[in-house]
Amino acid sequence: MKIAIVCYPTFGGSGVVAIELGLELAHRGHEIHFITYRQPVRLALLNPNVHYHEVNVPEYPLFHYQPYELALSSKLVDMVKLYKIELLHVHYAIPHAYAGYMAKQMLKDEGIIIPMVTTLHGTDITLVGNHPFYKPAVSFSINKSDIVTSVSQSLKDDTYNLFNIKKEIHVIPNFIELDKIRNEGLISCQRSVMAKKEERIVTHISNFRKVKRIPDIIKIFYKIQEKIPAKLMMVGDGPEKAKAEQLCEDLCIQDKVIFFGNSNEIDQILSFSDLFLLPSETESFGLAALEAMAWSVPVISSNSGGLSEVNFDGISGYLSDVGDVDNMAENALKILESDETLNQFRTNALEVAKQFDIKNILPLYENLYLQAIKNTQ
Ligand code: GMT
């Protein structure tokens, strides 16, 4: 199939899922066209089936806001015609589903019927999309998609609760490529640079937005390091990072916390981590937790959103109520204090992660694509 994938190119879950999905589809022989405003972080154009088309929005003094949706829908129309693309797969409803629908309508005017699959990722529904300024357009474009998927049952339920959606939503969970992880090997030489042998390594990776509850991470770690030797790896960047650095100084633990900023070394950091923290306010899925589990790293998370569909309580880690840092720290110590318990949780985390191997998930998308194309013929 010839598929256009529209996504955000930045660090962040929905972009990562879209890129990895596209690359695996290309690997299976499909022709994939990524359409976005910048070359995505994880996109290596080494496969002849992978194409990248940049959306440019020319500056004009009259525009207070650049009309990105307009440029994106025009680009979609051009690329569909040029490459005879058969299907649009848009990731993150805002504004991609809206722009995709406009492209579909423009193409229809020229006699080209193309189906659109929209994948809902989380904040496009639970935070941003739900804002009254966007809500009518988000509802409209979801209802106008030919097929709608969500990355968890929890997000599906939220979508039906928050919007007036008449379409069926198919749950297709996020995934990881376990073969790639096995090939990279599990022992990294950098561990010794980051921590002493006797120190446990606790890690958090995110875009440091409020929803991630970054201060909770510092507070949980503070309690951990009071009991056992430990280091905290904070990977990523965003609005909450400066405050987190300040909090570490206030608690006098700055020498035990490393802030990496955005990093391309995520796999390496996970490979030497002992525990992953994800105490988010809400998380439709928690891809970062799954990535950690794929590296045999157990997860301490909140129980919000779809996290319980990924992190199995008492098996791959533990879940607590949002904000219950005492319970999260207690659970973390339960895992970290004994080598035997840690190893058991490590094994379990990997076992759970295997359920989300891309090999199991990709056919679910392929089937929906075929169904969407068939329905438009
Ligand atoms: O919140 C993020 O880290 C980024 C955001 C995104 O859309 O890029 O993540 C959302 O989509 C991810 C991929 O499907 C999910 O794993 C995250 O749980 C989800 N974030 C939230 O729901 C807060």
CSV table of C-alpha atoms and ligand atoms in Angstrom, one decimal:
chain,number,residue,atom,x,y,z
A,1,MET,CA,0.0,0.0,0.0
A,2,LYS,CA,1.0,3.6,-0.5
A,3,ILE,CA,0.4,5.4,2.8
A,4,ALA,CA,0.9,9.0,3.9
A,5,ILE,CA,1.7,9.4,7.6
A,6,VAL,CA,1.1,12.8,9.2
A,7,CYS,CA,2.6,13.4,12.6
A,8,TYR,CA,4.5,15.7,14.9
A,9,PRO,CA,8.3,15.3,14.3
A,10,THR,CA,9.4,16.3,17.8
A,11,PHE,CA,10.4,14.3,20.8
A,12,GLY,CA,7.1,13.0,22.2
A,13,GLY,CA,5.0,9.8,22.1
A,14,SER,CA,2.7,10.3,19.2
A,15,GLY,CA,5.6,11.2,16.8
A,16,VAL,CA,7.6,8.2,17.9
A,17,VAL,CA,4.7,5.8,17.4
A,18,ALA,CA,4.0,7.3,14.0
A,19,ILE,CA,7.6,7.1,12.8
A,20,GLU,CA,8.3,3.6,14.1
A,21,LEU,CA,5.0,2.4,12.6
A,22,GLY,CA,5.9,3.9,9.3
A,23,LEU,CA,9.4,2.4,9.3
A,24,GLU,CA,8.1,-1.0,10.1
A,25,LEU,CA,5.4,-0.8,7.4
A,26,ALA,CA,8.2,0.3,4.9
A,27,HIS,CA,10.2,-2.7,6.0
A,28,ARG,CA,7.3,-4.9,5.1
A,29,GLY,CA,7.2,-3.5,1.6
A,30,HIS,CA,4.7,-0.6,1.9
A,31,GLU,CA,5.5,2.7,0.4
A,32,ILE,CA,5.5,5.3,3.2
A,33,HIS,CA,5.4,9.1,2.9
A,34,PHE,CA,5.9,11.0,6.1
A,35,ILE,CA,4.4,14.5,5.9
A,36,THR,CA,5.4,16.9,8.6
A,37,TYR,CA,7.0,20.3,9.3
A,38,ARG,CA,10.5,19.0,10.1
A,39,GLN,CA,12.4,15.9,9.5
A,40,PRO,CA,11.4,13.6,12.5
A,41,VAL,CA,14.0,12.9,15.1
A,42,ARG,CA,13.9,9.1,14.7
A,43,LEU,CA,13.6,9.1,10.9
A,44,ALA,CA,16.5,7.5,9.0
A,45,LEU,CA,15.8,7.7,5.3
A,46,LEU,CA,17.8,4.6,4.5
A,47,ASN,CA,14.9,2.6,3.1
A,48,PRO,CA,13.8,3.2,-0.5
A,49,ASN,CA,10.2,2.8,0.6
A,50,VAL,CA,10.5,5.7,3.0
A,51,HIS,CA,9.9,9.3,1.7
A,52,TYR,CA,9.8,12.5,3.7
A,53,HIS,CA,7.9,15.6,2.5
A,54,GLU,CA,8.3,18.9,4.5
A,55,VAL,CA,5.3,21.2,5.0
A,56,ASN,CA,6.5,24.8,4.6
A,57,VAL,CA,4.4,27.7,5.8
A,58,PRO,CA,5.6,30.9,4.1
A,59,GLU,CA,5.8,33.9,6.4
A,60,TYR,CA,3.6,36.9,5.6
A,61,PRO,CA,3.3,40.1,7.6
A,62,LEU,CA,-0.5,39.9,7.7
A,63,PHE,CA,-0.5,36.5,9.4
A,64,HIS,CA,-0.4,36.8,13.2
A,65,TYR,CA,-0.7,32.9,13.2
A,66,GLN,CA,0.8,30.9,10.4
A,67,PRO,CA,-1.9,28.9,8.7
A,68,TYR,CA,-0.2,25.4,9.1
A,69,GLU,CA,-3.4,23.4,8.5
A,70,LEU,CA,-3.8,25.1,5.2
A,71,ALA,CA,-0.3,24.4,4.1
A,72,LEU,CA,-0.5,20.8,5.4
A,73,SER,CA,-3.8,20.1,3.5
A,74,SER,CA,-2.4,21.5,0.3
A,75,LYS,CA,0.8,19.4,0.7
A,76,LEU,CA,-1.4,16.3,1.3
A,77,VAL,CA,-3.4,17.0,-1.9
A,78,ASP,CA,-0.2,17.5,-3.9
A,79,MET,CA,1.6,14.4,-2.6
A,80,VAL,CA,-1.5,12.1,-2.9
A,81,LYS,CA,-1.7,13.1,-6.6
A,82,LEU,CA,2.0,12.9,-7.3
A,83,TYR,CA,2.7,9.6,-5.6
A,84,LYS,CA,-0.8,8.0,-6.1
A,85,ILE,CA,-1.1,7.6,-2.3
A,86,GLU,CA,-3.9,5.3,-1.3
A,87,LEU,CA,-4.5,6.1,2.4
A,88,LEU,CA,-3.9,8.9,4.9
A,89,HIS,CA,-2.9,8.0,8.4
A,90,VAL,CA,-3.0,11.0,10.7
A,91,HIS,CA,-1.5,10.8,14.2
A,92,TYR,CA,-2.8,13.2,16.9
A,93,ALA,CA,-6.2,14.8,16.1
A,94,ILE,CA,-5.1,18.4,16.3
A,95,PRO,CA,-4.8,19.7,13.7
A,96,HIS,CA,-3.9,16.7,11.6
A,97,ALA,CA,-7.4,15.1,11.4
A,98,TYR,CA,-8.8,18.5,10.4
A,99,ALA,CA,-6.2,19.1,7.7
A,100,GLY,CA,-6.6,15.5,6.5
A,101,TYR,CA,-10.4,16.0,6.1
A,102,MET,CA,-9.9,19.2,4.1
A,103,ALA,CA,-7.4,17.4,1.9
A,104,LYS,CA,-9.9,14.6,1.4
A,105,GLN,CA,-12.6,17.1,0.3
A,106,MET,CA,-10.3,18.9,-2.1
A,107,LEU,CA,-9.3,15.6,-3.7
A,108,LYS,CA,-12.9,14.5,-3.9
A,109,ASP,CA,-13.6,17.5,-6.0
A,110,GLU,CA,-11.0,16.2,-8.4
A,111,GLY,CA,-12.5,12.7,-8.4
A,112,ILE,CA,-10.0,11.2,-6.0
A,113,ILE,CA,-11.4,9.3,-3.1
A,114,ILE,CA,-8.9,8.6,-0.3
A,115,PRO,CA,-9.7,7.1,3.1
A,116,MET,CA,-8.3,8.6,6.3
A,117,VAL,CA,-7.3,6.7,9.5
A,118,THR,CA,-7.0,8.9,12.6
A,119,THR,CA,-5.1,7.7,15.6
A,120,LEU,CA,-5.9,9.5,18.9
A,121,HIS,CA,-2.9,9.6,21.2
A,122,GLY,CA,-4.0,11.3,24.5
A,123,THR,CA,-3.6,15.0,25.1
A,124,ASP,CA,-5.4,15.6,21.7
A,125,ILE,CA,-8.4,14.3,23.6
A,126,THR,CA,-7.9,14.8,27.3
A,127,LEU,CA,-6.1,18.1,27.5
A,128,VAL,CA,-5.9,20.3,24.3
A,129,GLY,CA,-8.7,18.8,22.2
A,130,ASN,CA,-11.2,19.2,25.0
A,131,HIS,CA,-10.7,22.9,25.2
A,132,PRO,CA,-13.9,24.7,24.1
A,133,PHE,CA,-12.0,26.6,21.5
A,134,TYR,CA,-11.0,23.4,19.7
A,135,LYS,CA,-13.8,21.0,20.7
A,136,PRO,CA,-16.2,21.4,17.8
A,137,ALA,CA,-13.4,21.1,15.2
A,138,VAL,CA,-12.0,18.0,16.9
A,139,SER,CA,-15.4,16.3,17.2
A,140,PHE,CA,-16.1,17.1,13.6
A,141,SER,CA,-12.8,15.8,12.2
A,142,ILE,CA,-12.9,12.6,14.3
A,143,ASN,CA,-16.4,11.9,13.1
A,144,LYS,CA,-15.4,12.5,9.5
A,145,SER,CA,-12.4,10.1,9.7
A,146,ASP,CA,-13.0,6.8,7.9
A,147,ILE,CA,-11.4,4.8,10.7
A,148,VAL,CA,-10.5,6.0,14.2
A,149,THR,CA,-8.1,4.2,16.5
A,150,SER,CA,-7.0,5.0,20.1
A,151,VAL,CA,-3.9,3.8,21.8
A,152,SER,CA,-5.8,2.4,24.9
A,153,GLN,CA,-9.2,1.4,26.1
A,154,SER,CA,-9.0,4.2,28.6
A,155,LEU,CA,-8.5,6.8,25.8
A,156,LYS,CA,-11.4,5.3,23.9
A,157,ASP,CA,-13.6,5.7,27.0
A,158,ASP,CA,-12.4,9.3,27.5
A,159,THR,CA,-13.1,10.1,23.9
A,160,TYR,CA,-16.7,8.9,24.1
A,161,ASN,CA,-17.2,10.7,27.4
A,162,LEU,CA,-15.7,14.0,26.3
A,163,PHE,CA,-16.9,14.3,22.7
A,164,ASN,CA,-20.1,13.4,20.8
A,165,ILE,CA,-18.5,10.7,18.7
A,166,LYS,CA,-20.6,8.5,16.5
A,167,LYS,CA,-17.9,6.4,15.0
A,168,GLU,CA,-16.5,3.1,16.3
A,169,ILE,CA,-13.1,3.6,17.9
A,170,HIS,CA,-10.7,0.6,17.5
A,171,VAL,CA,-8.2,0.2,20.3
A,172,ILE,CA,-4.7,-0.5,19.0
A,173,PRO,CA,-2.1,-0.3,21.8
A,174,ASN,CA,1.3,1.3,21.3
A,175,PHE,CA,4.2,-1.0,20.6
A,176,ILE,CA,8.0,-1.5,20.8
A,177,GLU,CA,10.4,-3.3,18.5
A,178,LEU,CA,11.9,-5.9,20.7
A,179,ASP,CA,14.2,-7.3,18.1
A,180,LYS,CA,16.0,-3.9,17.8
A,181,ILE,CA,16.5,-3.9,21.6
A,182,ARG,CA,17.9,-7.4,21.7
A,183,ASN,CA,20.3,-6.5,18.9
A,184,GLU,CA,21.6,-3.5,20.7
A,185,GLY,CA,22.7,-5.6,23.7
A,186,LEU,CA,21.8,-4.9,27.3
A,187,ILE,CA,25.0,-3.8,28.9
A,188,SER,CA,26.2,-0.3,28.3
A,189,CYS,CA,29.7,0.9,29.1
A,190,GLN,CA,28.3,4.3,30.3
A,191,ARG,CA,26.9,3.0,33.6
A,192,SER,CA,30.1,3.4,35.4
A,193,VAL,CA,30.3,7.1,34.3
A,194,MET,CA,26.8,7.8,35.7
A,195,ALA,CA,26.8,6.0,39.0
A,196,LYS,CA,28.8,3.9,41.5
A,197,LYS,CA,28.4,0.2,41.4
A,198,GLU,CA,26.4,0.1,44.6
A,199,GLU,CA,24.0,2.8,43.5
A,200,ARG,CA,20.6,2.0,42.0
A,201,ILE,CA,19.7,4.0,38.9
A,202,VAL,CA,16.3,5.5,38.7
A,203,THR,CA,15.1,7.1,35.5
A,204,HIS,CA,12.4,9.4,34.1
A,205,ILE,CA,12.0,10.3,30.5
A,206,SER,CA,9.4,12.9,29.2
A,207,ASN,CA,8.8,16.3,27.7
A,208,PHE,CA,8.7,17.8,31.2
A,209,ARG,CA,5.2,19.2,31.0
A,210,LYS,CA,2.9,19.8,34.0
A,211,VAL,CA,1.0,16.6,33.2
A,212,LYS,CA,4.1,14.5,34.0
A,213,ARG,CA,4.1,15.8,37.7
A,214,ILE,CA,7.9,16.3,37.6
A,215,PRO,CA,8.1,17.5,41.3
A,216,ASP,CA,6.6,14.1,42.3
A,217,ILE,CA,9.5,12.4,40.6
A,218,ILE,CA,12.0,14.4,42.7
A,219,LYS,CA,10.1,13.8,45.9
A,220,ILE,CA,9.9,10.1,45.3
A,221,PHE,CA,13.6,9.9,44.5
A,222,TYR,CA,14.4,12.0,47.6
A,223,LYS,CA,12.7,9.3,49.7
A,224,ILE,CA,14.5,6.5,47.8
A,225,GLN,CA,18.0,8.0,48.3
A,226,GLU,CA,17.3,8.5,52.0
A,227,LYS,CA,17.2,4.7,52.3
A,228,ILE,CA,19.6,3.3,49.6
A,229,PRO,CA,22.4,4.7,47.5
A,230,ALA,CA,20.8,5.9,44.2
A,231,LYS,CA,21.1,8.2,41.3
A,232,LEU,CA,18.3,9.8,39.3
A,233,MET,CA,18.5,10.3,35.5
A,234,MET,CA,16.1,13.0,34.2
A,235,VAL,CA,15.9,12.8,30.4
A,236,GLY,CA,14.1,15.3,28.3
A,237,ASP,CA,13.3,19.0,28.3
A,238,GLY,CA,10.2,21.1,28.7
A,239,PRO,CA,8.6,23.9,30.8
A,240,GLU,CA,9.0,22.1,34.2
A,241,LYS,CA,12.7,21.4,33.9
A,242,ALA,CA,14.1,24.5,35.5
A,243,LYS,CA,11.8,24.2,38.5
A,244,ALA,CA,12.9,20.6,38.9
A,245,GLU,CA,16.5,21.6,38.9
A,246,GLN,CA,15.7,24.2,41.6
A,247,LEU,CA,13.8,21.6,43.7
A,248,CYS,CA,16.9,19.3,43.6
A,249,GLU,CA,19.0,22.1,44.9
A,250,ASP,CA,16.5,23.0,47.6
A,251,LEU,CA,16.5,19.4,48.8
A,252,CYS,CA,20.4,19.2,48.5
A,253,ILE,CA,20.3,16.3,46.1
A,254,GLN,CA,21.7,18.0,43.0
A,255,ASP,CA,24.8,15.8,43.0
A,256,LYS,CA,22.6,12.7,42.8
A,257,VAL,CA,20.4,13.9,39.9
A,258,ILE,CA,21.6,14.2,36.3
A,259,PHE,CA,19.5,16.3,33.9
A,260,PHE,CA,20.3,15.2,30.3
A,261,GLY,CA,18.0,17.4,28.3
A,262,ASN,CA,16.6,15.9,25.1
A,263,SER,CA,18.8,12.9,24.2
A,264,ASN,CA,19.2,10.5,21.4
A,265,GLU,CA,20.7,8.0,23.9
A,266,ILE,CA,17.4,6.9,25.4
A,267,ASP,CA,18.0,3.2,24.8
A,268,GLN,CA,21.5,3.4,26.3
A,269,ILE,CA,20.2,5.2,29.4
A,270,LEU,CA,17.4,2.6,29.8
A,271,SER,CA,19.8,-0.2,29.4
A,272,PHE,CA,21.6,0.6,32.7
A,273,SER,CA,18.4,1.8,34.6
A,274,ASP,CA,17.0,-0.2,37.5
A,275,LEU,CA,13.7,1.6,37.9
A,276,PHE,CA,11.5,3.9,35.8
A,277,LEU,CA,9.2,6.6,37.3
A,278,LEU,CA,6.1,7.8,35.6
A,279,PRO,CA,3.7,9.5,38.2
A,280,SER,CA,1.7,11.4,35.5
A,281,GLU,CA,-1.5,13.2,36.2
A,282,THR,CA,-2.9,11.5,33.1
A,283,GLU,CA,-1.4,9.2,30.5
A,284,SER,CA,-3.4,7.7,27.7
A,285,PHE,CA,-0.8,4.9,27.4
A,286,GLY,CA,2.6,5.7,28.7
A,287,LEU,CA,4.9,4.7,25.8
A,288,ALA,CA,8.0,5.7,27.9
A,289,ALA,CA,7.0,3.1,30.5
A,290,LEU,CA,6.7,0.4,27.8
A,291,GLU,CA,10.1,1.4,26.4
A,292,ALA,CA,11.6,1.0,29.9
A,293,MET,CA,9.9,-2.4,30.4
A,294,ALA,CA,11.3,-3.6,27.0
A,295,TRP,CA,14.7,-2.9,28.5
A,296,SER,CA,13.7,-5.0,31.6
A,297,VAL,CA,13.2,-2.0,33.7
A,298,PRO,CA,10.3,-2.1,36.2
A,299,VAL,CA,7.9,0.9,36.4
A,300,ILE,CA,6.5,2.9,39.3
A,301,SER,CA,3.6,4.8,37.9
A,302,SER,CA,0.3,6.5,38.8
A,303,ASN,CA,-2.8,4.5,38.0
A,304,SER,CA,-4.3,7.2,35.8
A,305,GLY,CA,-5.6,6.8,32.2
A,306,GLY,CA,-4.3,3.8,30.3
A,307,LEU,CA,-1.2,3.1,32.6
A,308,SER,CA,-2.8,0.0,34.1
A,309,GLU,CA,-3.1,-1.4,30.6
A,310,VAL,CA,0.7,-1.3,30.3
A,311,ASN,CA,2.2,-1.5,33.7
A,312,PHE,CA,0.7,-4.5,35.6
A,313,ASP,CA,0.4,-3.9,39.3
A,314,GLY,CA,2.7,-6.1,41.4
A,315,ILE,CA,4.1,-7.7,38.2
A,316,SER,CA,6.0,-5.3,36.0
A,317,GLY,CA,6.0,-2.6,38.7
A,318,TYR,CA,3.4,-0.9,40.9
A,319,LEU,CA,0.7,1.7,40.4
A,320,SER,CA,-0.5,4.3,43.0
A,321,ASP,CA,-3.0,7.1,43.1
A,322,VAL,CA,-1.9,10.3,41.4
A,323,GLY,CA,0.2,12.4,43.9
A,324,ASP,CA,0.7,9.6,46.4
A,325,VAL,CA,4.5,10.0,46.5
A,326,ASP,CA,4.8,8.1,49.8
A,327,ASN,CA,3.2,5.0,48.4
A,328,MET,CA,5.3,5.3,45.2
A,329,ALA,CA,8.5,5.6,47.1
A,330,GLU,CA,7.5,2.7,49.3
A,331,ASN,CA,6.9,0.6,46.2
A,332,ALA,CA,10.1,1.7,44.6
A,333,LEU,CA,12.1,0.6,47.7
A,334,LYS,CA,10.2,-2.7,47.8
A,335,ILE,CA,11.7,-3.4,44.3
A,336,LEU,CA,15.1,-1.8,44.7
A,337,GLU,CA,16.1,-3.1,48.2
A,338,SER,CA,16.7,-6.7,47.2
A,339,ASP,CA,18.6,-7.9,44.1
A,340,GLU,CA,16.3,-11.0,44.0
A,341,THR,CA,13.1,-8.9,43.9
A,342,LEU,CA,14.6,-6.5,41.4
A,343,ASN,CA,15.6,-9.3,39.1
A,344,GLN,CA,12.1,-10.9,39.4
A,345,PHE,CA,10.5,-7.5,38.4
A,346,ARG,CA,13.0,-7.1,35.6
A,347,THR,CA,12.0,-10.5,34.1
A,348,ASN,CA,8.3,-9.7,34.5
A,349,ALA,CA,8.6,-6.3,32.9
A,350,LEU,CA,10.2,-7.8,29.8
A,351,GLU,CA,7.5,-10.5,29.7
A,352,VAL,CA,4.7,-7.9,29.8
A,353,ALA,CA,6.5,-5.8,27.2
A,354,LYS,CA,6.6,-8.8,24.8
A,355,GLN,CA,2.8,-8.6,24.5
A,356,PHE,CA,3.3,-5.2,22.8
A,357,ASP,CA,5.9,-6.3,20.3
A,358,ILE,CA,5.5,-4.5,17.0
A,359,LYS,CA,5.1,-7.9,15.3
A,360,ASN,CA,1.8,-8.4,17.2
A,361,ILE,CA,0.5,-4.8,16.7
A,362,LEU,CA,1.4,-3.9,13.1
A,363,PRO,CA,-1.0,-6.4,11.5
A,364,LEU,CA,-3.9,-4.7,13.4
A,365,TYR,CA,-3.1,-1.5,11.5
A,366,GLU,CA,-2.6,-3.3,8.2
A,367,ASN,CA,-6.1,-4.9,8.5
A,368,LEU,CA,-7.7,-1.6,9.2
A,369,TYR,CA,-6.0,0.0,6.3
A,370,LEU,CA,-7.2,-2.7,4.0
A,371,GLN,CA,-10.7,-2.3,5.4
A,372,ALA,CA,-10.6,1.5,4.9
A,373,ILE,CA,-9.4,1.2,1.3
A,374,LYS,CA,-12.0,-1.5,0.6
A,375,ASN,CA,-14.8,0.6,2.0
A,376,THR,CA,-14.0,3.5,-0.3
A,377,GLN,CA,-14.0,1.4,-3.5
B,1,GMT,O1,2.5,13.3,26.7
B,1,GMT,C1,3.5,13.0,25.9
B,1,GMT,O2,4.5,12.6,26.3
B,1,GMT,C2,3.4,13.3,24.5
B,1,GMT,C3,2.1,12.8,23.9
B,1,GMT,C4,2.2,12.9,22.4
B,1,GMT,O3,1.1,12.9,21.9
B,1,GMT,O4,3.2,13.0,21.8
B,1,GMT,O5,1.9,11.5,24.4
B,1,GMT,C5,0.6,10.9,24.3
B,1,GMT,O6,0.8,9.9,23.3
B,1,GMT,C6,1.7,8.9,23.6
B,1,GMT,C7,1.8,7.9,22.4
B,1,GMT,O7,0.6,7.4,22.0
B,1,GMT,C8,1.2,8.1,24.8
B,1,GMT,O8,2.1,7.1,25.1
B,1,GMT,C9,1.1,9.1,26.0
B,1,GMT,O9,0.6,8.4,27.1
B,1,GMT,C10,0.3,10.3,25.7
B,1,GMT,N1,0.4,11.3,26.7
B,1,GMT,C11,-0.6,11.6,27.5
B,1,GMT,O10,-1.7,11.1,27.5
B,1,GMT,C12,-0.4,12.6,28.6
